[in-house]
Short mmCIF file of C-alpha atoms in Angstrom, two decimals:
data_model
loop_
_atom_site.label_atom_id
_atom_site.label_comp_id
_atom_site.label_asym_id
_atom_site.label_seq_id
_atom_site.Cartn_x
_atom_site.Cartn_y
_atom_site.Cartn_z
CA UNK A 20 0.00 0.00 0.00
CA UNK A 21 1.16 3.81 -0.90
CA UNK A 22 0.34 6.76 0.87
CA UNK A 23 -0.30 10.06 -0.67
CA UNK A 24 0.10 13.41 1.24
CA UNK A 25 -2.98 15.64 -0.07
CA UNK A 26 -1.42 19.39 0.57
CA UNK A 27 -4.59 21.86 0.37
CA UNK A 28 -4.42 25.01 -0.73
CA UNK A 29 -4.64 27.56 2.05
CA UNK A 30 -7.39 29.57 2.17
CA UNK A 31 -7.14 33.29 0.95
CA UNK A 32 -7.71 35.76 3.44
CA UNK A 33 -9.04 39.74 3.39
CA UNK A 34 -4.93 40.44 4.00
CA UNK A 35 -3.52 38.71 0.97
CA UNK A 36 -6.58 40.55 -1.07
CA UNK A 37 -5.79 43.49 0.53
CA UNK A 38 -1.63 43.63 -0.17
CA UNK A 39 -2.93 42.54 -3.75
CA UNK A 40 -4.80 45.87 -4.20
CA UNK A 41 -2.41 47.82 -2.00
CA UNK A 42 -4.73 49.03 0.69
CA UNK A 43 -5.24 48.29 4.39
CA UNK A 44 -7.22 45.31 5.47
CA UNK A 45 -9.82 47.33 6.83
CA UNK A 46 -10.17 49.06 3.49
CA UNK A 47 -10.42 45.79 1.96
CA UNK A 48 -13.55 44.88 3.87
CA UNK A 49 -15.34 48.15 3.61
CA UNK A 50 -15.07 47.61 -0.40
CA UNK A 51 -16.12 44.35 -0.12
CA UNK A 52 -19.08 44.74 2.12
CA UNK A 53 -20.33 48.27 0.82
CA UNK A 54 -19.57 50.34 3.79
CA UNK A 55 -17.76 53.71 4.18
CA UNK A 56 -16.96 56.37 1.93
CA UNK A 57 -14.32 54.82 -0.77
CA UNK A 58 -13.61 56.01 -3.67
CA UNK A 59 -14.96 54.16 -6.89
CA UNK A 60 -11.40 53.35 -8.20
CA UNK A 61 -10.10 51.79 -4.60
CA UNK A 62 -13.72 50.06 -4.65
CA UNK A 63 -12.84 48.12 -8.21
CA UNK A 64 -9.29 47.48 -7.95
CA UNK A 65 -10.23 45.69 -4.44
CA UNK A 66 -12.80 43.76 -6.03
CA UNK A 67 -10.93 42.87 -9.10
CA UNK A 68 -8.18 41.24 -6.04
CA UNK A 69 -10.77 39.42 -4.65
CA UNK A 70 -12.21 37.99 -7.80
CA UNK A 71 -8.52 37.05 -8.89
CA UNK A 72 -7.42 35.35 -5.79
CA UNK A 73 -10.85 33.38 -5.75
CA UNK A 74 -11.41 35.02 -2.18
CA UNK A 75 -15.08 34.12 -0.53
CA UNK A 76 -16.30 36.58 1.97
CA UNK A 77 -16.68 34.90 5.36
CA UNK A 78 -20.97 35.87 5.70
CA UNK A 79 -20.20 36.12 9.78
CA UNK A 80 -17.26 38.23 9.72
CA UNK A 81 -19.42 40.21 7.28
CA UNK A 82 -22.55 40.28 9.29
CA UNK A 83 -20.28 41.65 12.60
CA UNK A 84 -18.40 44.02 10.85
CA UNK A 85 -21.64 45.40 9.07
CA UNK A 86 -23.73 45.14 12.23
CA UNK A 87 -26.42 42.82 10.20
CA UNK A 88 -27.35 39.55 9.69
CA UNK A 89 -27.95 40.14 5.42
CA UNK A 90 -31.21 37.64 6.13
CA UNK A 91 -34.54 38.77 5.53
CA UNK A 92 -38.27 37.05 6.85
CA UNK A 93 -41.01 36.22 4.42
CA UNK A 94 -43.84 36.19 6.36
CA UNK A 95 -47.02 34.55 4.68
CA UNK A 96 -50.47 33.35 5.72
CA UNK A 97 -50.58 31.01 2.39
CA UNK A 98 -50.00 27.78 3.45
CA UNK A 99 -50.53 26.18 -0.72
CA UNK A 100 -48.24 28.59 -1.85
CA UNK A 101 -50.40 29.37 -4.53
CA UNK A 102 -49.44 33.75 -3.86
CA UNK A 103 -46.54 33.34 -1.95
CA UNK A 104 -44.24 31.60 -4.28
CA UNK A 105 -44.28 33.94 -7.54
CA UNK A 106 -43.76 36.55 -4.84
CA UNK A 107 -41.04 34.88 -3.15
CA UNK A 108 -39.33 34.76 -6.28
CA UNK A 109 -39.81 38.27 -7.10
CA UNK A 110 -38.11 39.23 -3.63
CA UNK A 111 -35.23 36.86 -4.34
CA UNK A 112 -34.64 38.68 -7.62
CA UNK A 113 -34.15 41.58 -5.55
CA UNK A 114 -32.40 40.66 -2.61
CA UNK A 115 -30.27 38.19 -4.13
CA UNK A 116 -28.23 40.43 -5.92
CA UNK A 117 -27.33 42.32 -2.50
CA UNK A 118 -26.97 38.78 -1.14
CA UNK A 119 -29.45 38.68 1.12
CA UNK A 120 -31.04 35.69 2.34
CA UNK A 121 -34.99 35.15 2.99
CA UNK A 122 -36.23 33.19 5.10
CA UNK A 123 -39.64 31.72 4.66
CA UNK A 124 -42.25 31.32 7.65
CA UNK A 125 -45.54 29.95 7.04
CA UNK A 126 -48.03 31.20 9.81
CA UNK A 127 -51.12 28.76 8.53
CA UNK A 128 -53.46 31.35 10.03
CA UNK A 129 -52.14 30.50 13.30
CA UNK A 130 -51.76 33.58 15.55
CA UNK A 131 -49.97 31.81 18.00
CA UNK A 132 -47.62 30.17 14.82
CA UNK A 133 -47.09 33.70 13.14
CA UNK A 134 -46.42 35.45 16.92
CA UNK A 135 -43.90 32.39 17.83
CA UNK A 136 -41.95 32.73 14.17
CA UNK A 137 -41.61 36.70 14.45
CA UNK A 138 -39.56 35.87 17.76
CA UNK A 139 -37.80 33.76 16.15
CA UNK A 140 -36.93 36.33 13.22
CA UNK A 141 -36.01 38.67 15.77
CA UNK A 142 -33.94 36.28 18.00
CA UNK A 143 -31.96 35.88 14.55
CA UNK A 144 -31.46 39.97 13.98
CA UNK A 145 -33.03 40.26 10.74
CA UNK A 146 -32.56 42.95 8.75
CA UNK A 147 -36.36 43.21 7.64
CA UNK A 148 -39.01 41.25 6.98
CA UNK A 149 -41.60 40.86 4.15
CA UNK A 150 -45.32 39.88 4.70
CA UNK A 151 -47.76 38.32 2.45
CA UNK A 152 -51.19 36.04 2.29
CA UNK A 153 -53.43 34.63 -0.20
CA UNK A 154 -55.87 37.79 0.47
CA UNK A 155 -56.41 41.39 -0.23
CA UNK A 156 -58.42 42.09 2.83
CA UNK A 157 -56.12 44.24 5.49
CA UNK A 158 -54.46 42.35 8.04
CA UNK A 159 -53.33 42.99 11.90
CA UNK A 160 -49.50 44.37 11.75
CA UNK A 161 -47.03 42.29 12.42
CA UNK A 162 -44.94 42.73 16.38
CA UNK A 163 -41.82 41.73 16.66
CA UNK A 164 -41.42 43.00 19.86
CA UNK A 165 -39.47 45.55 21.65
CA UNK A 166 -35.91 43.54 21.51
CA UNK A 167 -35.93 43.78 17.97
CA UNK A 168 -35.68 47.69 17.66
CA UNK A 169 -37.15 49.15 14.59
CA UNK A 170 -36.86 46.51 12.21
CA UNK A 171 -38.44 47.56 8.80
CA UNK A 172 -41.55 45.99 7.34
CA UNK A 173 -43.24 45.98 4.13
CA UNK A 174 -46.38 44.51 3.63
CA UNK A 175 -46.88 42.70 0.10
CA UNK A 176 -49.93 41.89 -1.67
CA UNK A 177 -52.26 42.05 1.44
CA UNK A 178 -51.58 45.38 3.49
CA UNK A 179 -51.57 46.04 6.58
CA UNK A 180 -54.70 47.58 8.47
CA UNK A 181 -52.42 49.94 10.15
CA UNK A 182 -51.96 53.75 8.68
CA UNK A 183 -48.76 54.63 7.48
CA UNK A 184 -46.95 51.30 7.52
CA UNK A 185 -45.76 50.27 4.10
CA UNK A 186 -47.83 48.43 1.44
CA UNK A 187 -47.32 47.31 -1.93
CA UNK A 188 -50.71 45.96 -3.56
CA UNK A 189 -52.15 45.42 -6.99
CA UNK A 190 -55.06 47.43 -8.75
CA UNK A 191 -57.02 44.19 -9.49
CA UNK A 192 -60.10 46.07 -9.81
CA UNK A 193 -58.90 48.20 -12.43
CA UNK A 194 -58.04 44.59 -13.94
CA UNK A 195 -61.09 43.14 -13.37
CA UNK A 196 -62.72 46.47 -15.04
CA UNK A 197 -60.13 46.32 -18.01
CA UNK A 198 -61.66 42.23 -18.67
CA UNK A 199 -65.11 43.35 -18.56
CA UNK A 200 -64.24 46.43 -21.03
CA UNK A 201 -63.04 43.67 -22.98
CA UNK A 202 -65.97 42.02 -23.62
CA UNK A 203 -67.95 44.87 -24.25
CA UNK A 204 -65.31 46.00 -27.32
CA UNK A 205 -66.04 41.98 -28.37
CA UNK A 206 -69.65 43.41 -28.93
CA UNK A 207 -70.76 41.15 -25.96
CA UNK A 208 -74.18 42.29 -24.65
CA UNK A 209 -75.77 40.30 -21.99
CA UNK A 210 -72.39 39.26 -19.42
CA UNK A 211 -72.78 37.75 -15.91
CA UNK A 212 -70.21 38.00 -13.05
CA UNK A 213 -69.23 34.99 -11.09
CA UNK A 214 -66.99 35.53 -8.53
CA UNK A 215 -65.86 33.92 -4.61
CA UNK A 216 -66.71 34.53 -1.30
CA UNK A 217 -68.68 38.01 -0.34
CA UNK A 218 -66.48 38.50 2.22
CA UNK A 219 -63.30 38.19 0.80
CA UNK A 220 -62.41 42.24 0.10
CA UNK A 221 -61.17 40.68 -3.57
CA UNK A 222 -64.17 39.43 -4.81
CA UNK A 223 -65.78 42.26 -3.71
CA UNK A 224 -63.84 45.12 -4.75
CA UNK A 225 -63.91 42.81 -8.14
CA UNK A 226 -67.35 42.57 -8.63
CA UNK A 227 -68.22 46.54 -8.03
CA UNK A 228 -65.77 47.33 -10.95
CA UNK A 229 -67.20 44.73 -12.88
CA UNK A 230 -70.35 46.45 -12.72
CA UNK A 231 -69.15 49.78 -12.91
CA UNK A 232 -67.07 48.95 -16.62
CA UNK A 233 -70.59 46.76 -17.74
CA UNK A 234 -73.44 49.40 -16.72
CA UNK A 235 -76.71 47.65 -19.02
CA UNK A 236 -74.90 44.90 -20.16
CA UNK A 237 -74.58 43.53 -16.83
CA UNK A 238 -76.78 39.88 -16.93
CA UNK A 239 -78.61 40.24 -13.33
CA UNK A 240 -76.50 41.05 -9.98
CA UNK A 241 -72.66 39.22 -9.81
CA UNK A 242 -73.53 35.93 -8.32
CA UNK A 243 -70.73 35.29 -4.90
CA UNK A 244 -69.73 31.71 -4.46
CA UNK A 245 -66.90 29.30 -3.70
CA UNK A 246 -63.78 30.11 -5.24
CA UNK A 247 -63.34 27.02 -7.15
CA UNK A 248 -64.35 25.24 -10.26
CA UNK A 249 -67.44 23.36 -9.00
CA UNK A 250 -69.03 26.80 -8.08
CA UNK A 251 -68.22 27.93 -11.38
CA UNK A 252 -69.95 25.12 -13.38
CA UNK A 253 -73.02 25.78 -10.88
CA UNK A 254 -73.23 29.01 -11.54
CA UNK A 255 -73.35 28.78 -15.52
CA UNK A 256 -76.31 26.85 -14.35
CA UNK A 257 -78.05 29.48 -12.65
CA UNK A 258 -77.40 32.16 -15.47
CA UNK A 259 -78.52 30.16 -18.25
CA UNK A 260 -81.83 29.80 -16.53
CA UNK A 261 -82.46 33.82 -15.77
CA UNK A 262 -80.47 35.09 -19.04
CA UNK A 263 -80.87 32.31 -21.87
CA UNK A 264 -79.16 34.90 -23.93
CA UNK A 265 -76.12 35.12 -22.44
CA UNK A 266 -73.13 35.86 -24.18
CA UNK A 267 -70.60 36.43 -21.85
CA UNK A 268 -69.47 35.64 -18.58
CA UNK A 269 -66.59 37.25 -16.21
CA UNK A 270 -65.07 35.46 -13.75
CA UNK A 271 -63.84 36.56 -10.22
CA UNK A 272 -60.74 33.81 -10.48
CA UNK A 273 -59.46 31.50 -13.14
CA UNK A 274 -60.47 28.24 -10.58
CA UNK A 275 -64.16 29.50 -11.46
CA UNK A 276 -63.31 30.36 -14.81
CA UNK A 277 -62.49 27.18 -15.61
CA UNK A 278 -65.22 25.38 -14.12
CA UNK A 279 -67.56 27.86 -15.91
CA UNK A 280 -65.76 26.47 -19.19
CA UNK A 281 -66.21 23.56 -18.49
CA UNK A 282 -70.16 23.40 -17.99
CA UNK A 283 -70.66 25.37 -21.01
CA UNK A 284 -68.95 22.57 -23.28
CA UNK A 285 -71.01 20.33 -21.25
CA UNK A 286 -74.45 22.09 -22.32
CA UNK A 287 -73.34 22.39 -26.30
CA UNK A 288 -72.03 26.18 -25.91
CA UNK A 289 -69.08 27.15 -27.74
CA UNK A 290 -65.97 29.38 -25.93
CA UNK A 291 -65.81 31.89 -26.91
CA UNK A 292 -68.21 31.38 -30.34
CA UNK A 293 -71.39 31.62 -28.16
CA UNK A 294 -70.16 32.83 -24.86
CA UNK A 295 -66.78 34.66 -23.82
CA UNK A 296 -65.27 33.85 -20.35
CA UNK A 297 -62.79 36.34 -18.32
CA UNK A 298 -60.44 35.03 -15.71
CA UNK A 299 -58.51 36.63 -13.33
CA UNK A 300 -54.81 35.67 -11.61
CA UNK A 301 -53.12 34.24 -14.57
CA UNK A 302 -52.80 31.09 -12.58
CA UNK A 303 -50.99 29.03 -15.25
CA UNK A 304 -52.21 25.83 -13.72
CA UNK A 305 -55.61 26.56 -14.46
CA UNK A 306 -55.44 29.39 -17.17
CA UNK A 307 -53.41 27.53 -19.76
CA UNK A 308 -54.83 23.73 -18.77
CA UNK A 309 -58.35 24.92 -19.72
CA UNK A 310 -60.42 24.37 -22.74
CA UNK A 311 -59.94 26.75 -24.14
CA UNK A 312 -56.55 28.87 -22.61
CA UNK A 313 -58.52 31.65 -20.49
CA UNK A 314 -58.05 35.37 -20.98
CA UNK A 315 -57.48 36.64 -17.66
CA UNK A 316 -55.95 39.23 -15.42
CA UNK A 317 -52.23 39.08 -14.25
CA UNK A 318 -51.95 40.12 -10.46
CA UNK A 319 -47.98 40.18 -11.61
CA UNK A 320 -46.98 38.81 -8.38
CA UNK A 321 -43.66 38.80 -8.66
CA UNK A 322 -43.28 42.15 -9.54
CA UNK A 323 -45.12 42.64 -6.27
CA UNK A 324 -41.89 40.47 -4.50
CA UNK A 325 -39.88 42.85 -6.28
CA UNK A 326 -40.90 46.11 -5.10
CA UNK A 327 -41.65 45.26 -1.69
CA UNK A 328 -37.68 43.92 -1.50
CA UNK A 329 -36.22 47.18 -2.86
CA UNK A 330 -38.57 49.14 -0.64
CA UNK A 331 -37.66 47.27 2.47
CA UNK A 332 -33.78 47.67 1.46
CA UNK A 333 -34.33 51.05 1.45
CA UNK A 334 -36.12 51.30 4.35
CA UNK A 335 -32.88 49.25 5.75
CA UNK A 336 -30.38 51.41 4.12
CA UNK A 337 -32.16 54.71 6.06
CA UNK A 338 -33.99 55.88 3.02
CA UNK A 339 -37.90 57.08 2.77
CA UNK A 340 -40.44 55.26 1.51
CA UNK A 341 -43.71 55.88 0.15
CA UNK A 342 -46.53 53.78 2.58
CA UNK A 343 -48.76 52.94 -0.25
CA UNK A 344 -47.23 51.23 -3.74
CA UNK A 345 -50.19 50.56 -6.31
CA UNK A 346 -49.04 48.24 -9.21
CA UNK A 347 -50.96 47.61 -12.18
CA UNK A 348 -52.34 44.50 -12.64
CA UNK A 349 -52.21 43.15 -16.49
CA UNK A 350 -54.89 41.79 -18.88
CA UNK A 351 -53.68 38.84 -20.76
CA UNK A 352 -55.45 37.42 -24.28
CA UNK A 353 -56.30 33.70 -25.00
CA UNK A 354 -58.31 31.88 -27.01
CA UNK A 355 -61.65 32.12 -24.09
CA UNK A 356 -62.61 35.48 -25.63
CA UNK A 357 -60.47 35.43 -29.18
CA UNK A 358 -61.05 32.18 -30.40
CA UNK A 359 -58.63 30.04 -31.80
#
C-alpha cells in the first residue's frame, strides 16, 4: 500500500486581497461589504483582487463588521403557496443580488404560529421582513417586539390595516374592469359575473368594478360563491336559466373560470363562439390547462416580491419610503374570448 500526502491550498484571506490591491485590510472589507466612503477606483481594484485570488467573503465576519445579519423574513399566511411563491421569487430577484437571504415562515393562520416565528426572526437579527397572504383584505400588523428595535416591514400583496406602515398591492379592480371592457369591445351584450366569497375584500372590490365597466350589459347582480371550479360550473347553471341569452361571462378567479368552461362545453355552448369567459390571476395551472386557454388578469406577483424587496432595502439602508405602492395588474389574451 502507498500513501499520498494531499497538501490543500490555504485559504485566501481579506490580508492577501488586501496587499494585492495595496490598501489596508480594513479598506479591503469596507469595499467588499459596501460600507464607508471609498472612492470608486479603490472600490474596483479591491474587487478585481478578490475575484482574482478566488477570495469568498466569510458571511459572519461580514454580518459583525456590518452590524447585520444580510437575512430577511417572508412572512405569509398562504400555506398552498399558490401567492406566496411567484412573490417569493420576485423578492429573491431583488435581494439576491445584494446577497441577502430570505427566510420563509408559514403562519397557517395560526396567531400563535405567526407570533412564535416573528420571535424567532427577531432572536436571529433580521434585517427586515416581508409579509404576504393569499388575500387582499387588510391584516393585523405584524410585532416583533421591543428587543428587535425598529426593524423595517413591508407589507406585500395584502396590506396592513395599520396607517402609514408600508404596502405594496395590486389594482385588481382596475383589472377586473379592463376584462369586462373587454368584452364589451367583443360586442358582448348580456355578461354575468361569477366571482368567490362576499367577504373576501377581492371578490368584492372585483365585482363593483365589474359592474361599474358593464353598466346595461350587466346579466342580473354578480352571483358570490366558492372560489373554485365546481361553483363555477353551478353558476353557468343558474345564469342560463335567468339570461338564456347570455353571451358572456366574467369570472372573479381563473379556478371559477375554468369550471364555468367547463359546464358550457357540457351544455353544447361554444368558448368563446357563443359565450366569452374572463379570468382573473393568470394562474398558469388553471389558465393555460383549460379548454380553451382563459383570458385573464395578471396580479404580476412577482413584480409585487420585487418592489416590496427594494422598498424594504431602502427602508434598511435609512432611506424614505412611500406607505402605499399601487401596481398595475395586467390583462392577458387567450383563445376564451379570441377564439382560436
Amino acid at each position: 500500500m502507498t500513501s499520498r500526502t494531499v497538501h490543500r491550498r490555504p485559504a485566501v484571506r481579506i490580508v492577501d486581497v488586501a496587499a494585492l490591491a495595496g490598501v489596508s485590510p480594513g479598506t479591503a472589507s469596507k469595499a467588499l461589504n459596501g460600507t464607508g466612503q471609498l472612492r470608486p477606483g479603490t472600490v474596483e481594484r479591491v474587487r478585481q483582487a478578490a475575484q482574482q485570488l478566488g477570495f469568498t467573503p466569510d458571511g459572519v465576519g461580514r454580518a459583525l463588521s456590518s452590524g447585520r445579519s444580510f437575512t430577511v423574513g417572508l412572512v405569509t399566511t398562504d400555506s398552498f403557496g399558490r401567492f406566496t411563491a411567484p412573490v417569493l421569487q420576485g423578492a429573491e430577484d431583488t435581494l439576491g443580488a445584494g446577497d441577502m437571504a430570505v427566510l420563509l415562515c408559514d403562519t397557517r393562520d395560526d396567531a400563535l404560529r405567526e407570533k412564535h416565528l416573528l420571535k424567532m426572526l427577531a432572536s436571529r437579527r433580521v434585517d427586515g421582513v416581508i409579509v404576504t397572504g393569499r388575500r387582499t383584505d387588510p391584516r393585523p400588523p405584524v410585532d416583533l417586539g421591543a428587543a428587535a428595535g425598529a426593524v423595517p416591514v413591508v407589507y406585500a400583496f395584502q396590506p396592513s390595516a395599520r396607517e402609514g406602515d408600508t404596502n405594496v398591492v395590486v389594482d385588481d379592480a382596475a383589472g377586473a374592469a379592463d376584462a369586462a371592457r373587454h368584452l364589451l369591445d367583443l360586442g358582448r351584450r348580456r355578461v354575468g359575473h361569477v366571482t368567490g366569497w362576499p367577504e373576501h375584500h377581492s371578490a368584492r372590490v372585483r365585482a363593483a368594478a365589474v359592474v361599474g365597466a358593464l353598466g346595461g350589459a350587466l346579466a342580473g347582480e354578480p352571483l358570490f360563491g366558492a372560489w373554485s371550479e365546481q361553483w363555477g360550473r353551478q353558476a353557468v347553471d343558474v345564469l342560463l336559466r335567468h339570461h338564456p341569452d347570455l353571451d358572456a361571462v366574467s369570472c372573479g378567479s381563473d379556478q371559477i373560470a375554468r369550471g364555468v368552461c367547463d359546464r358550457l362545453r357540457e351544455l353544447g355552448r361554444s368558448v368563446p363562439d357563443d359565450v366569452a369567459v374572463t379570468g382573473v390571476d393568470d394562474w398558469d395551472v388553471m389558465a393555460l390547462a383549460s379548454r380553451p386557454p382563459l383570458t385573464t388578469v395578471d396580479l404580476r406577483l412577482a413584480e409585487v416580491g420585487r418592489r416590496a424587496a427594494q422598498l424594504l432595502l431602502d427602508a434598511v439602508d435609512g432611506r424614505d419610503v412611500p406607505p402605499r405602492t399601487v401596481l398595475p395588474a395586467q390583462l392577458v389574451l387567450r383563445a376564451s374570448t379570441l377564439g382560436a
